[in-house]
PDB file of N, CA, C and O in Angstrom:
ATOM      1  N   UNK A   1      89.951 150.934 -56.538  1.00  0.00           N
ATOM      2  CA  UNK A   1      89.097 150.330 -55.570  1.00  0.00           C
ATOM      3  C   UNK A   1      88.683 148.847 -56.289  1.00  0.00           C
ATOM      4  O   UNK A   1      88.729 147.721 -55.697  1.00  0.00           O
ATOM      5  N   UNK A   2      88.474 148.617 -57.535  1.00  0.00           N
ATOM      6  CA  UNK A   2      88.107 147.477 -58.145  1.00  0.00           C
ATOM      7  C   UNK A   2      89.412 146.397 -57.950  1.00  0.00           C
ATOM      8  O   UNK A   2      89.174 145.327 -57.555  1.00  0.00           O
ATOM      9  N   UNK A   3      90.715 146.837 -58.104  1.00  0.00           N
ATOM     10  CA  UNK A   3      91.994 146.053 -57.843  1.00  0.00           C
ATOM     11  C   UNK A   3      91.896 145.715 -56.433  1.00  0.00           C
ATOM     12  O   UNK A   3      92.242 144.631 -56.060  1.00  0.00           O
ATOM     13  N   UNK A   4      91.481 146.417 -55.470  1.00  0.00           N
ATOM     14  CA  UNK A   4      91.618 146.066 -54.060  1.00  0.00           C
ATOM     15  C   UNK A   4      90.483 144.965 -53.771  1.00  0.00           C
ATOM     16  O   UNK A   4      90.737 144.175 -53.037  1.00  0.00           O
ATOM     17  N   UNK A   5      89.524 144.954 -54.595  1.00  0.00           N
ATOM     18  CA  UNK A   5      88.347 143.962 -54.228  1.00  0.00           C
ATOM     19  C   UNK A   5      88.948 142.678 -54.825  1.00  0.00           C
ATOM     20  O   UNK A   5      88.622 141.632 -54.184  1.00  0.00           O
ATOM     21  N   UNK A   6      89.504 142.669 -55.955  1.00  0.00           N
ATOM     22  CA  UNK A   6      90.184 141.506 -56.569  1.00  0.00           C
ATOM     23  C   UNK A   6      91.204 140.940 -55.525  1.00  0.00           C
ATOM     24  O   UNK A   6      91.214 139.748 -55.319  1.00  0.00           O
ATOM     25  N   UNK A   7      91.981 141.755 -54.775  1.00  0.00           N
ATOM     26  CA  UNK A   7      93.001 141.410 -53.842  1.00  0.00           C
ATOM     27  C   UNK A   7      92.234 140.877 -52.621  1.00  0.00           C
ATOM     28  O   UNK A   7      92.717 139.820 -52.084  1.00  0.00           O
ATOM     29  N   UNK A   8      91.139 141.428 -52.253  1.00  0.00           N
ATOM     30  CA  UNK A   8      90.349 140.971 -51.018  1.00  0.00           C
ATOM     31  C   UNK A   8      90.009 139.329 -51.468  1.00  0.00           C
ATOM     32  O   UNK A   8      89.989 138.718 -50.622  1.00  0.00           O
ATOM     33  N   UNK A   9      89.555 139.165 -52.631  1.00  0.00           N
ATOM     34  CA  UNK A   9      89.094 137.914 -52.968  1.00  0.00           C
ATOM     35  C   UNK A   9      90.177 136.953 -52.910  1.00  0.00           C
ATOM     36  O   UNK A   9      90.090 135.770 -52.563  1.00  0.00           O
ATOM     37  N   UNK A  10      91.336 137.375 -53.514  1.00  0.00           N
ATOM     38  CA  UNK A  10      92.612 136.596 -53.263  1.00  0.00           C
ATOM     39  C   UNK A  10      92.934 136.330 -51.806  1.00  0.00           C
ATOM     40  O   UNK A  10      93.138 134.959 -51.568  1.00  0.00           O
ATOM     41  N   UNK A  11      92.829 137.229 -51.063  1.00  0.00           N
ATOM     42  CA  UNK A  11      93.098 136.951 -49.688  1.00  0.00           C
ATOM     43  C   UNK A  11      92.113 135.905 -49.085  1.00  0.00           C
ATOM     44  O   UNK A  11      92.610 135.153 -48.166  1.00  0.00           O
ATOM     45  N   UNK A  12      90.748 136.040 -49.379  1.00  0.00           N
ATOM     46  CA  UNK A  12      90.017 135.199 -48.967  1.00  0.00           C
ATOM     47  C   UNK A  12      90.112 133.679 -49.408  1.00  0.00           C
ATOM     48  O   UNK A  12      89.586 132.840 -48.598  1.00  0.00           O
ATOM     49  N   UNK A  13      90.866 133.620 -50.227  1.00  0.00           N
ATOM     50  CA  UNK A  13      91.300 132.203 -50.909  1.00  0.00           C
ATOM     51  C   UNK A  13      92.388 131.630 -50.056  1.00  0.00           C
ATOM     52  O   UNK A  13      92.764 130.537 -50.221  1.00  0.00           O
ATOM     53  N   UNK A  14      93.188 132.362 -49.437  1.00  0.00           N
ATOM     54  CA  UNK A  14      94.210 131.875 -48.627  1.00  0.00           C
ATOM     55  C   UNK A  14      93.965 131.477 -47.227  1.00  0.00           C
ATOM     56  O   UNK A  14      92.931 131.877 -46.657  1.00  0.00           O
ATOM     57  N   UNK A  15      95.011 130.754 -46.730  1.00  0.00           N
ATOM     58  CA  UNK A  15      94.906 130.283 -45.208  1.00  0.00           C
ATOM     59  C   UNK A  15      95.476 131.687 -44.576  1.00  0.00           C
ATOM     60  O   UNK A  15      96.618 132.112 -45.003  1.00  0.00           O
ATOM     61  N   UNK A  16      94.846 131.983 -43.524  1.00  0.00           N
ATOM     62  CA  UNK A  16      95.255 133.150 -42.886  1.00  0.00           C
ATOM     63  C   UNK A  16      95.885 132.645 -41.572  1.00  0.00           C
ATOM     64  O   UNK A  16      95.506 131.597 -41.049  1.00  0.00           O
ATOM     65  N   UNK A  17      96.878 133.275 -40.854  1.00  0.00           N
ATOM     66  CA  UNK A  17      97.517 134.679 -41.494  1.00  0.00           C
ATOM     67  C   UNK A  17      98.004 134.593 -42.828  1.00  0.00           C
ATOM     68  O   UNK A  17      98.679 133.519 -43.070  1.00  0.00           O
ATOM     69  N   UNK A  18      98.093 135.509 -43.624  1.00  0.00           N
ATOM     70  CA  UNK A  18      98.467 135.294 -44.863  1.00  0.00           C
ATOM     71  C   UNK A  18      99.573 136.535 -45.104  1.00  0.00           C
ATOM     72  O   UNK A  18      99.336 137.610 -44.889  1.00  0.00           O
ATOM     73  N   UNK A  19     100.868 136.016 -45.497  1.00  0.00           N
ATOM     74  CA  UNK A  19     102.066 136.937 -45.582  1.00  0.00           C
ATOM     75  C   UNK A  19     101.942 137.610 -46.880  1.00  0.00           C
ATOM     76  O   UNK A  19     101.879 137.078 -47.984  1.00  0.00           O
ATOM     77  N   UNK A  20     102.231 138.836 -47.318  1.00  0.00           N
ATOM     78  CA  UNK A  20     102.193 139.637 -48.620  1.00  0.00           C
ATOM     79  C   UNK A  20     103.694 140.220 -48.494  1.00  0.00           C
ATOM     80  O   UNK A  20     104.190 140.865 -47.675  1.00  0.00           O
ATOM     81  N   UNK A  21     104.349 140.248 -49.725  1.00  0.00           N
ATOM     82  CA  UNK A  21     105.658 140.529 -50.029  1.00  0.00           C
ATOM     83  C   UNK A  21     105.683 141.739 -50.987  1.00  0.00           C
ATOM     84  O   UNK A  21     106.440 142.437 -50.595  1.00  0.00           O
ATOM     85  N   UNK A  22     105.069 141.689 -51.903  1.00  0.00           N
ATOM     86  CA  UNK A  22     105.028 142.657 -53.067  1.00  0.00           C
ATOM     87  C   UNK A  22     104.602 144.204 -52.529  1.00  0.00           C
ATOM     88  O   UNK A  22     103.529 144.212 -52.152  1.00  0.00           O
ATOM     89  N   UNK A  23     105.511 145.000 -52.964  1.00  0.00           N
ATOM     90  CA  UNK A  23     105.008 146.397 -52.488  1.00  0.00           C
ATOM     91  C   UNK A  23     103.764 146.848 -53.179  1.00  0.00           C
ATOM     92  O   UNK A  23     103.020 147.454 -52.370  1.00  0.00           O
ATOM     93  N   UNK A  24     103.466 146.394 -54.339  1.00  0.00           N
ATOM     94  CA  UNK A  24     102.187 146.649 -55.035  1.00  0.00           C
ATOM     95  C   UNK A  24     100.931 146.106 -54.147  1.00  0.00           C
ATOM     96  O   UNK A  24      99.942 146.749 -53.936  1.00  0.00           O
ATOM     97  N   UNK A  25     101.117 145.004 -53.717  1.00  0.00           N
ATOM     98  CA  UNK A  25     100.074 144.200 -52.784  1.00  0.00           C
ATOM     99  C   UNK A  25      99.978 144.779 -51.544  1.00  0.00           C
ATOM    100  O   UNK A  25      98.973 144.869 -50.874  1.00  0.00           O
ATOM    101  N   UNK A  26     101.127 145.276 -50.934  1.00  0.00           N
ATOM    102  CA  UNK A  26     101.140 145.864 -49.810  1.00  0.00           C
ATOM    103  C   UNK A  26     100.290 147.174 -49.570  1.00  0.00           C
ATOM    104  O   UNK A  26      99.514 147.475 -48.939  1.00  0.00           O
ATOM    105  N   UNK A  27     100.509 148.048 -50.953  1.00  0.00           N
ATOM    106  CA  UNK A  27      99.686 148.983 -51.047  1.00  0.00           C
ATOM    107  C   UNK A  27      98.272 148.938 -51.181  1.00  0.00           C
ATOM    108  O   UNK A  27      97.281 149.690 -50.554  1.00  0.00           O
ATOM    109  N   UNK A  28      97.817 147.619 -51.733  1.00  0.00           N
ATOM    110  CA  UNK A  28      96.579 147.453 -51.887  1.00  0.00           C
ATOM    111  C   UNK A  28      96.020 147.023 -50.631  1.00  0.00           C
ATOM    112  O   UNK A  28      94.742 147.335 -50.186  1.00  0.00           O
ATOM    113  N   UNK A  29      96.829 146.450 -49.744  1.00  0.00           N
ATOM    114  CA  UNK A  29      96.409 145.938 -48.427  1.00  0.00           C
ATOM    115  C   UNK A  29      96.241 147.250 -47.569  1.00  0.00           C
ATOM    116  O   UNK A  29      95.249 147.043 -46.758  1.00  0.00           O
ATOM    117  N   UNK A  30      97.164 148.130 -47.723  1.00  0.00           N
ATOM    118  CA  UNK A  30      96.725 149.453 -46.961  1.00  0.00           C
ATOM    119  C   UNK A  30      95.479 150.052 -47.154  1.00  0.00           C
ATOM    120  O   UNK A  30      94.787 150.598 -46.285  1.00  0.00           O
ATOM    121  N   UNK A  31      94.956 150.039 -48.484  1.00  0.00           N
ATOM    122  CA  UNK A  31      93.725 150.457 -48.991  1.00  0.00           C
ATOM    123  C   UNK A  31      92.601 149.592 -48.122  1.00  0.00           C
ATOM    124  O   UNK A  31      91.400 150.085 -47.602  1.00  0.00           O
ATOM    125  N   UNK A  32      92.689 148.339 -48.333  1.00  0.00           N
ATOM    126  CA  UNK A  32      91.694 147.387 -47.664  1.00  0.00           C
ATOM    127  C   UNK A  32      91.471 147.664 -46.056  1.00  0.00           C
ATOM    128  O   UNK A  32      90.579 147.536 -45.536  1.00  0.00           O
ATOM    129  N   UNK A  33      92.724 147.885 -45.496  1.00  0.00           N
ATOM    130  CA  UNK A  33      92.824 147.923 -43.986  1.00  0.00           C
ATOM    131  C   UNK A  33      92.141 149.484 -43.829  1.00  0.00           C
ATOM    132  O   UNK A  33      91.321 149.483 -42.697  1.00  0.00           O
ATOM    133  N   UNK A  34      92.530 150.437 -44.412  1.00  0.00           N
ATOM    134  CA  UNK A  34      91.888 151.669 -44.307  1.00  0.00           C
ATOM    135  C   UNK A  34      90.364 151.838 -44.341  1.00  0.00           C
ATOM    136  O   UNK A  34      89.636 152.387 -43.504  1.00  0.00           O
ATOM    137  N   UNK A  35      89.796 150.797 -45.169  1.00  0.00           N
ATOM    138  CA  UNK A  35      88.395 150.793 -45.595  1.00  0.00           C
ATOM    139  C   UNK A  35      87.894 149.781 -44.524  1.00  0.00           C
ATOM    140  O   UNK A  35      86.466 149.629 -44.492  1.00  0.00           O
ATOM    141  N   UNK A  36      88.566 149.376 -43.470  1.00  0.00           N
ATOM    142  CA  UNK A  36      88.198 148.368 -42.541  1.00  0.00           C
ATOM    143  C   UNK A  36      87.554 147.025 -43.121  1.00  0.00           C
ATOM    144  O   UNK A  36      86.627 146.405 -42.528  1.00  0.00           O
ATOM    145  N   UNK A  37      88.163 146.634 -44.130  1.00  0.00           N
ATOM    146  CA  UNK A  37      87.735 145.332 -44.709  1.00  0.00           C
ATOM    147  C   UNK A  37      88.772 144.171 -44.207  1.00  0.00           C
ATOM    148  O   UNK A  37      88.166 143.022 -44.386  1.00  0.00           O
ATOM    149  N   UNK A  38      89.865 144.594 -43.738  1.00  0.00           N
ATOM    150  CA  UNK A  38      90.841 143.457 -43.167  1.00  0.00           C
ATOM    151  C   UNK A  38      91.509 144.098 -42.013  1.00  0.00           C
ATOM    152  O   UNK A  38      91.423 145.259 -41.797  1.00  0.00           O
ATOM    153  N   UNK A  39      92.000 143.012 -40.999  1.00  0.00           N
ATOM    154  CA  UNK A  39      92.874 143.415 -40.035  1.00  0.00           C
ATOM    155  C   UNK A  39      94.171 142.863 -40.512  1.00  0.00           C
ATOM    156  O   UNK A  39      94.267 141.804 -41.079  1.00  0.00           O
ATOM    157  N   UNK A  40      95.172 143.776 -40.295  1.00  0.00           N
ATOM    158  CA  UNK A  40      96.633 143.189 -40.886  1.00  0.00           C
ATOM    159  C   UNK A  40      97.515 144.034 -40.110  1.00  0.00           C
ATOM    160  O   UNK A  40      97.459 145.328 -39.779  1.00  0.00           O
ATOM    161  N   UNK A  41      98.841 143.544 -40.247  1.00  0.00           N
ATOM    162  CA  UNK A  41     100.011 144.144 -39.698  1.00  0.00           C
ATOM    163  C   UNK A  41     100.661 144.714 -40.811  1.00  0.00           C
ATOM    164  O   UNK A  41     101.167 143.930 -41.614  1.00  0.00           O
ATOM    165  N   UNK A  42     100.988 146.036 -41.023  1.00  0.00           N
ATOM    166  CA  UNK A  42     101.597 146.600 -41.906  1.00  0.00           C
ATOM    167  C   UNK A  42     102.741 147.583 -41.497  1.00  0.00           C
ATOM    168  O   UNK A  42     102.337 148.444 -40.861  1.00  0.00           O
ATOM    169  N   UNK A  43     103.873 147.301 -41.741  1.00  0.00           N
ATOM    170  CA  UNK A  43     105.023 148.161 -41.198  1.00  0.00           C
ATOM    171  C   UNK A  43     104.947 149.400 -41.962  1.00  0.00           C
ATOM    172  O   UNK A  43     104.567 149.546 -43.154  1.00  0.00           O
ATOM    173  N   UNK A  44     105.169 150.599 -41.307  1.00  0.00           N
ATOM    174  CA  UNK A  44     105.376 151.851 -41.849  1.00  0.00           C
ATOM    175  C   UNK A  44     106.215 151.766 -43.070  1.00  0.00           C
ATOM    176  O   UNK A  44     107.295 151.156 -42.885  1.00  0.00           O
ATOM    177  N   UNK A  45     106.142 152.561 -44.031  1.00  0.00           N
ATOM    178  CA  UNK A  45     106.876 152.659 -45.251  1.00  0.00           C
ATOM    179  C   UNK A  45     108.266 153.134 -44.769  1.00  0.00           C
ATOM    180  O   UNK A  45     108.245 154.300 -44.206  1.00  0.00           O
ATOM    181  N   UNK A  46     109.160 152.663 -45.219  1.00  0.00           N
ATOM    182  CA  UNK A  46     110.525 153.149 -44.969  1.00  0.00           C
ATOM    183  C   UNK A  46     111.326 153.222 -46.174  1.00  0.00           C
ATOM    184  O   UNK A  46     111.188 152.355 -47.009  1.00  0.00           O
ATOM    185  N   UNK A  47     112.349 154.186 -46.293  1.00  0.00           N
ATOM    186  CA  UNK A  47     112.970 154.474 -47.458  1.00  0.00           C
ATOM    187  C   UNK A  47     114.449 154.559 -47.050  1.00  0.00           C
ATOM    188  O   UNK A  47     114.614 155.059 -46.243  1.00  0.00           O
ATOM    189  N   UNK A  48     115.276 154.008 -47.941  1.00  0.00           N
ATOM    190  CA  UNK A  48     116.746 154.075 -47.854  1.00  0.00           C
ATOM    191  C   UNK A  48     117.163 155.507 -48.075  1.00  0.00           C
ATOM    192  O   UNK A  48     116.366 156.196 -48.918  1.00  0.00           O
ATOM    193  N   UNK A  49     118.272 155.959 -47.712  1.00  0.00           N
ATOM    194  CA  UNK A  49     118.649 157.356 -48.040  1.00  0.00           C
ATOM    195  C   UNK A  49     118.730 157.592 -49.558  1.00  0.00           C
ATOM    196  O   UNK A  49     118.324 158.596 -50.117  1.00  0.00           O
ATOM    197  N   UNK A  50     119.038 156.465 -50.324  1.00  0.00           N
ATOM    198  CA  UNK A  50     119.021 156.567 -51.721  1.00  0.00           C
ATOM    199  C   UNK A  50     117.723 156.584 -52.391  1.00  0.00           C
ATOM    200  O   UNK A  50     117.565 156.642 -53.720  1.00  0.00           O
ATOM    201  N   UNK A  51     116.585 156.381 -51.501  1.00  0.00           N
ATOM    202  CA  UNK A  51     115.319 156.687 -52.117  1.00  0.00           C
ATOM    203  C   UNK A  51     114.803 155.229 -52.498  1.00  0.00           C
ATOM    204  O   UNK A  51     113.650 154.977 -52.954  1.00  0.00           O
ATOM    205  N   UNK A  52     115.326 154.264 -52.310  1.00  0.00           N
ATOM    206  CA  UNK A  52     114.813 152.791 -52.507  1.00  0.00           C
ATOM    207  C   UNK A  52     113.957 152.437 -51.509  1.00  0.00           C
ATOM    208  O   UNK A  52     114.443 152.551 -50.422  1.00  0.00           O
ATOM    209  N   UNK A  53     112.825 151.661 -51.852  1.00  0.00           N
ATOM    210  CA  UNK A  53     112.213 151.339 -50.579  1.00  0.00           C
ATOM    211  C   UNK A  53     112.712 150.103 -50.077  1.00  0.00           C
ATOM    212  O   UNK A  53     113.418 149.309 -50.777  1.00  0.00           O
ATOM    213  N   UNK A  54     112.564 149.923 -48.801  1.00  0.00           N
ATOM    214  CA  UNK A  54     112.986 148.484 -47.976  1.00  0.00           C
ATOM    215  C   UNK A  54     112.136 147.467 -48.172  1.00  0.00           C
ATOM    216  O   UNK A  54     110.766 147.729 -48.490  1.00  0.00           O
ATOM    217  N   UNK A  55     112.721 146.311 -48.669  1.00  0.00           N
ATOM    218  CA  UNK A  55     111.821 145.061 -48.735  1.00  0.00           C
ATOM    219  C   UNK A  55     111.053 144.869 -47.405  1.00  0.00           C
ATOM    220  O   UNK A  55     111.606 144.945 -46.345  1.00  0.00           O
ATOM    221  N   UNK A  56     109.809 144.671 -47.653  1.00  0.00           N
ATOM    222  CA  UNK A  56     109.002 144.696 -46.308  1.00  0.00           C
ATOM    223  C   UNK A  56     107.921 143.264 -46.543  1.00  0.00           C
ATOM    224  O   UNK A  56     107.685 142.845 -47.674  1.00  0.00           O
ATOM    225  N   UNK A  57     107.558 142.946 -45.321  1.00  0.00           N
ATOM    226  CA  UNK A  57     106.395 142.127 -45.349  1.00  0.00           C
ATOM    227  C   UNK A  57     105.373 142.585 -44.523  1.00  0.00           C
ATOM    228  O   UNK A  57     105.408 143.360 -43.646  1.00  0.00           O
ATOM    229  N   UNK A  58     104.084 142.289 -45.031  1.00  0.00           N
ATOM    230  CA  UNK A  58     102.927 142.761 -44.323  1.00  0.00           C
ATOM    231  C   UNK A  58     102.125 141.197 -43.929  1.00  0.00           C
ATOM    232  O   UNK A  58     102.303 140.292 -44.691  1.00  0.00           O
ATOM    233  N   UNK A  59     101.247 141.377 -43.010  1.00  0.00           N
ATOM    234  CA  UNK A  59     100.720 140.171 -42.899  1.00  0.00           C
ATOM    235  C   UNK A  59      99.070 140.318 -42.559  1.00  0.00           C
ATOM    236  O   UNK A  59      98.652 141.312 -41.683  1.00  0.00           O
ATOM    237  N   UNK A  60      98.243 139.787 -43.192  1.00  0.00           N
ATOM    238  CA  UNK A  60      96.731 139.719 -43.180  1.00  0.00           C
ATOM    239  C   UNK A  60      96.420 138.888 -41.870  1.00  0.00           C
ATOM    240  O   UNK A  60      96.572 137.718 -42.131  1.00  0.00           O
ATOM    241  N   UNK A  61      95.720 139.435 -41.010  1.00  0.00           N
ATOM    242  CA  UNK A  61      95.275 138.608 -39.907  1.00  0.00           C
ATOM    243  C   UNK A  61      93.891 138.105 -40.288  1.00  0.00           C
ATOM    244  O   UNK A  61      93.745 136.777 -39.824  1.00  0.00           O
ATOM    245  N   UNK A  62      93.004 139.020 -40.600  1.00  0.00           N
ATOM    246  CA  UNK A  62      91.594 138.340 -40.817  1.00  0.00           C
ATOM    247  C   UNK A  62      90.930 139.195 -41.832  1.00  0.00           C
ATOM    248  O   UNK A  62      91.391 140.553 -41.926  1.00  0.00           O
ATOM    249  N   UNK A  63      89.750 138.722 -42.324  1.00  0.00           N
ATOM    250  CA  UNK A  63      88.948 139.803 -43.190  1.00  0.00           C
ATOM    251  C   UNK A  63      87.734 140.038 -42.140  1.00  0.00           C
ATOM    252  O   UNK A  63      87.243 139.058 -41.551  1.00  0.00           O
ATOM    253  N   UNK A  64      87.454 141.184 -41.893  1.00  0.00           N
ATOM    254  CA  UNK A  64      86.430 141.884 -40.988  1.00  0.00           C
ATOM    255  C   UNK A  64      85.042 141.508 -41.536  1.00  0.00           C
ATOM    256  O   UNK A  64      84.870 140.867 -42.878  1.00  0.00           O
ATOM    257  N   UNK A  65      83.948 141.484 -40.783  1.00  0.00           N
ATOM    258  CA  UNK A  65      82.716 141.085 -41.281  1.00  0.00           C
ATOM    259  C   UNK A  65      82.208 142.165 -42.301  1.00  0.00           C
ATOM    260  O   UNK A  65      81.731 141.750 -43.356  1.00  0.00           O
ATOM    261  N   UNK A  66      82.751 143.485 -42.212  1.00  0.00           N
ATOM    262  CA  UNK A  66      82.518 144.286 -43.365  1.00  0.00           C
ATOM    263  C   UNK A  66      83.233 143.898 -44.408  1.00  0.00           C
ATOM    264  O   UNK A  66      82.533 144.052 -45.717  1.00  0.00           O
ATOM    265  N   UNK A  67      84.352 143.236 -44.602  1.00  0.00           N
ATOM    266  CA  UNK A  67      85.107 142.834 -45.511  1.00  0.00           C
ATOM    267  C   UNK A  67      84.432 141.548 -46.359  1.00  0.00           C
ATOM    268  O   UNK A  67      84.305 141.559 -47.411  1.00  0.00           O
ATOM    269  N   UNK A  68      83.811 140.732 -45.492  1.00  0.00           N
ATOM    270  CA  UNK A  68      83.081 139.600 -46.077  1.00  0.00           C
ATOM    271  C   UNK A  68      81.870 140.080 -46.733  1.00  0.00           C
ATOM    272  O   UNK A  68      81.234 139.684 -47.647  1.00  0.00           O
ATOM    273  N   UNK A  69      81.118 141.019 -46.031  1.00  0.00           N
ATOM    274  CA  UNK A  69      80.133 141.763 -46.793  1.00  0.00           C
ATOM    275  C   UNK A  69      80.385 142.218 -48.111  1.00  0.00           C
ATOM    276  O   UNK A  69      79.412 141.988 -48.925  1.00  0.00           O
ATOM    277  N   UNK A  70      81.305 142.861 -48.152  1.00  0.00           N
ATOM    278  CA  UNK A  70      81.797 143.447 -49.365  1.00  0.00           C
ATOM    279  C   UNK A  70      82.101 142.349 -50.500  1.00  0.00           C
ATOM    280  O   UNK A  70      81.704 142.489 -51.603  1.00  0.00           O
ATOM    281  N   UNK A  71      82.720 141.438 -50.033  1.00  0.00           N
ATOM    282  CA  UNK A  71      82.974 140.342 -51.043  1.00  0.00           C
ATOM    283  C   UNK A  71      81.734 139.585 -51.404  1.00  0.00           C
ATOM    284  O   UNK A  71      81.517 139.432 -52.625  1.00  0.00           O
ATOM    285  N   UNK A  72      80.818 139.481 -50.545  1.00  0.00           N
ATOM    286  CA  UNK A  72      79.464 138.972 -50.934  1.00  0.00           C
ATOM    287  C   UNK A  72      78.719 139.700 -51.868  1.00  0.00           C
ATOM    288  O   UNK A  72      78.065 139.277 -52.895  1.00  0.00           O
ATOM    289  N   UNK A  73      78.678 141.164 -51.695  1.00  0.00           N
ATOM    290  CA  UNK A  73      78.091 141.982 -52.582  1.00  0.00           C
ATOM    291  C   UNK A  73      78.799 141.876 -54.003  1.00  0.00           C
ATOM    292  O   UNK A  73      78.130 141.819 -54.825  1.00  0.00           O
ATOM    293  N   UNK A  74      80.062 141.819 -53.922  1.00  0.00           N
ATOM    294  CA  UNK A  74      80.795 142.039 -55.169  1.00  0.00           C
ATOM    295  C   UNK A  74      80.448 140.532 -55.918  1.00  0.00           C
ATOM    296  O   UNK A  74      80.351 140.736 -57.203  1.00  0.00           O
ATOM    297  N   UNK A  75      80.308 139.490 -55.290  1.00  0.00           N
ATOM    298  CA  UNK A  75      80.098 138.384 -56.082  1.00  0.00           C
ATOM    299  C   UNK A  75      78.754 138.343 -56.521  1.00  0.00           C
ATOM    300  O   UNK A  75      78.512 137.661 -57.689  1.00  0.00           O
ATOM    301  N   UNK A  76      77.705 138.722 -55.618  1.00  0.00           N
ATOM    302  CA  UNK A  76      76.560 138.761 -56.125  1.00  0.00           C
ATOM    303  C   UNK A  76      76.154 139.473 -57.182  1.00  0.00           C
ATOM    304  O   UNK A  76      75.431 139.175 -58.238  1.00  0.00           O
ATOM    305  N   UNK A  77      76.819 140.681 -57.187  1.00  0.00           N
ATOM    306  CA  UNK A  77      76.793 141.664 -58.517  1.00  0.00           C
ATOM    307  C   UNK A  77      77.397 141.124 -59.527  1.00  0.00           C
ATOM    308  O   UNK A  77      76.921 141.307 -60.726  1.00  0.00           O
ATOM    309  N   UNK A  78      78.458 140.394 -59.550  1.00  0.00           N
ATOM    310  CA  UNK A  78      79.103 139.588 -60.529  1.00  0.00           C
ATOM    311  C   UNK A  78      78.257 138.486 -61.195  1.00  0.00           C
ATOM    312  O   UNK A  78      78.005 138.493 -62.589  1.00  0.00           O
ATOM    313  N   UNK A  79      77.341 137.865 -60.384  1.00  0.00           N
ATOM    314  CA  UNK A  79      76.789 136.715 -60.901  1.00  0.00           C
ATOM    315  C   UNK A  79      75.433 137.235 -61.625  1.00  0.00           C
ATOM    316  O   UNK A  79      74.925 136.511 -62.509  1.00  0.00           O
ATOM    317  N   UNK A  80      75.090 138.298 -61.197  1.00  0.00           N
ATOM    318  CA  UNK A  80      73.754 138.870 -61.868  1.00  0.00           C
ATOM    319  C   UNK A  80      74.178 139.420 -63.121  1.00  0.00           C
ATOM    320  O   UNK A  80      73.356 139.565 -64.075  1.00  0.00           O
ATOM    321  N   UNK A  81      75.470 139.598 -63.564  1.00  0.00           N
ATOM    322  CA  UNK A  81      75.584 140.141 -64.990  1.00  0.00           C
ATOM    323  C   UNK A  81      75.254 139.234 -66.037  1.00  0.00           C
ATOM    324  O   UNK A  81      75.359 137.685 -65.722  1.00  0.00           O
TER     325      UNK A  81
END
């Protein structure tokens, strides 16, 4: 969850739409989308018969109001430390 919030902060610093290439980042993006923090186009996972993952691209369309709220909460919690 913490890693996903860090990734959400990274997304917030980018110009949207933002294209994600790395499989690990696409996984984090799936978590963020499932939590309704972002809207994104993520292709379904596909694997070659040999079991290797196919290179994929995902695209972040926007950060939702819920996502912005989560970012603001995380930032204010960080500032209070």
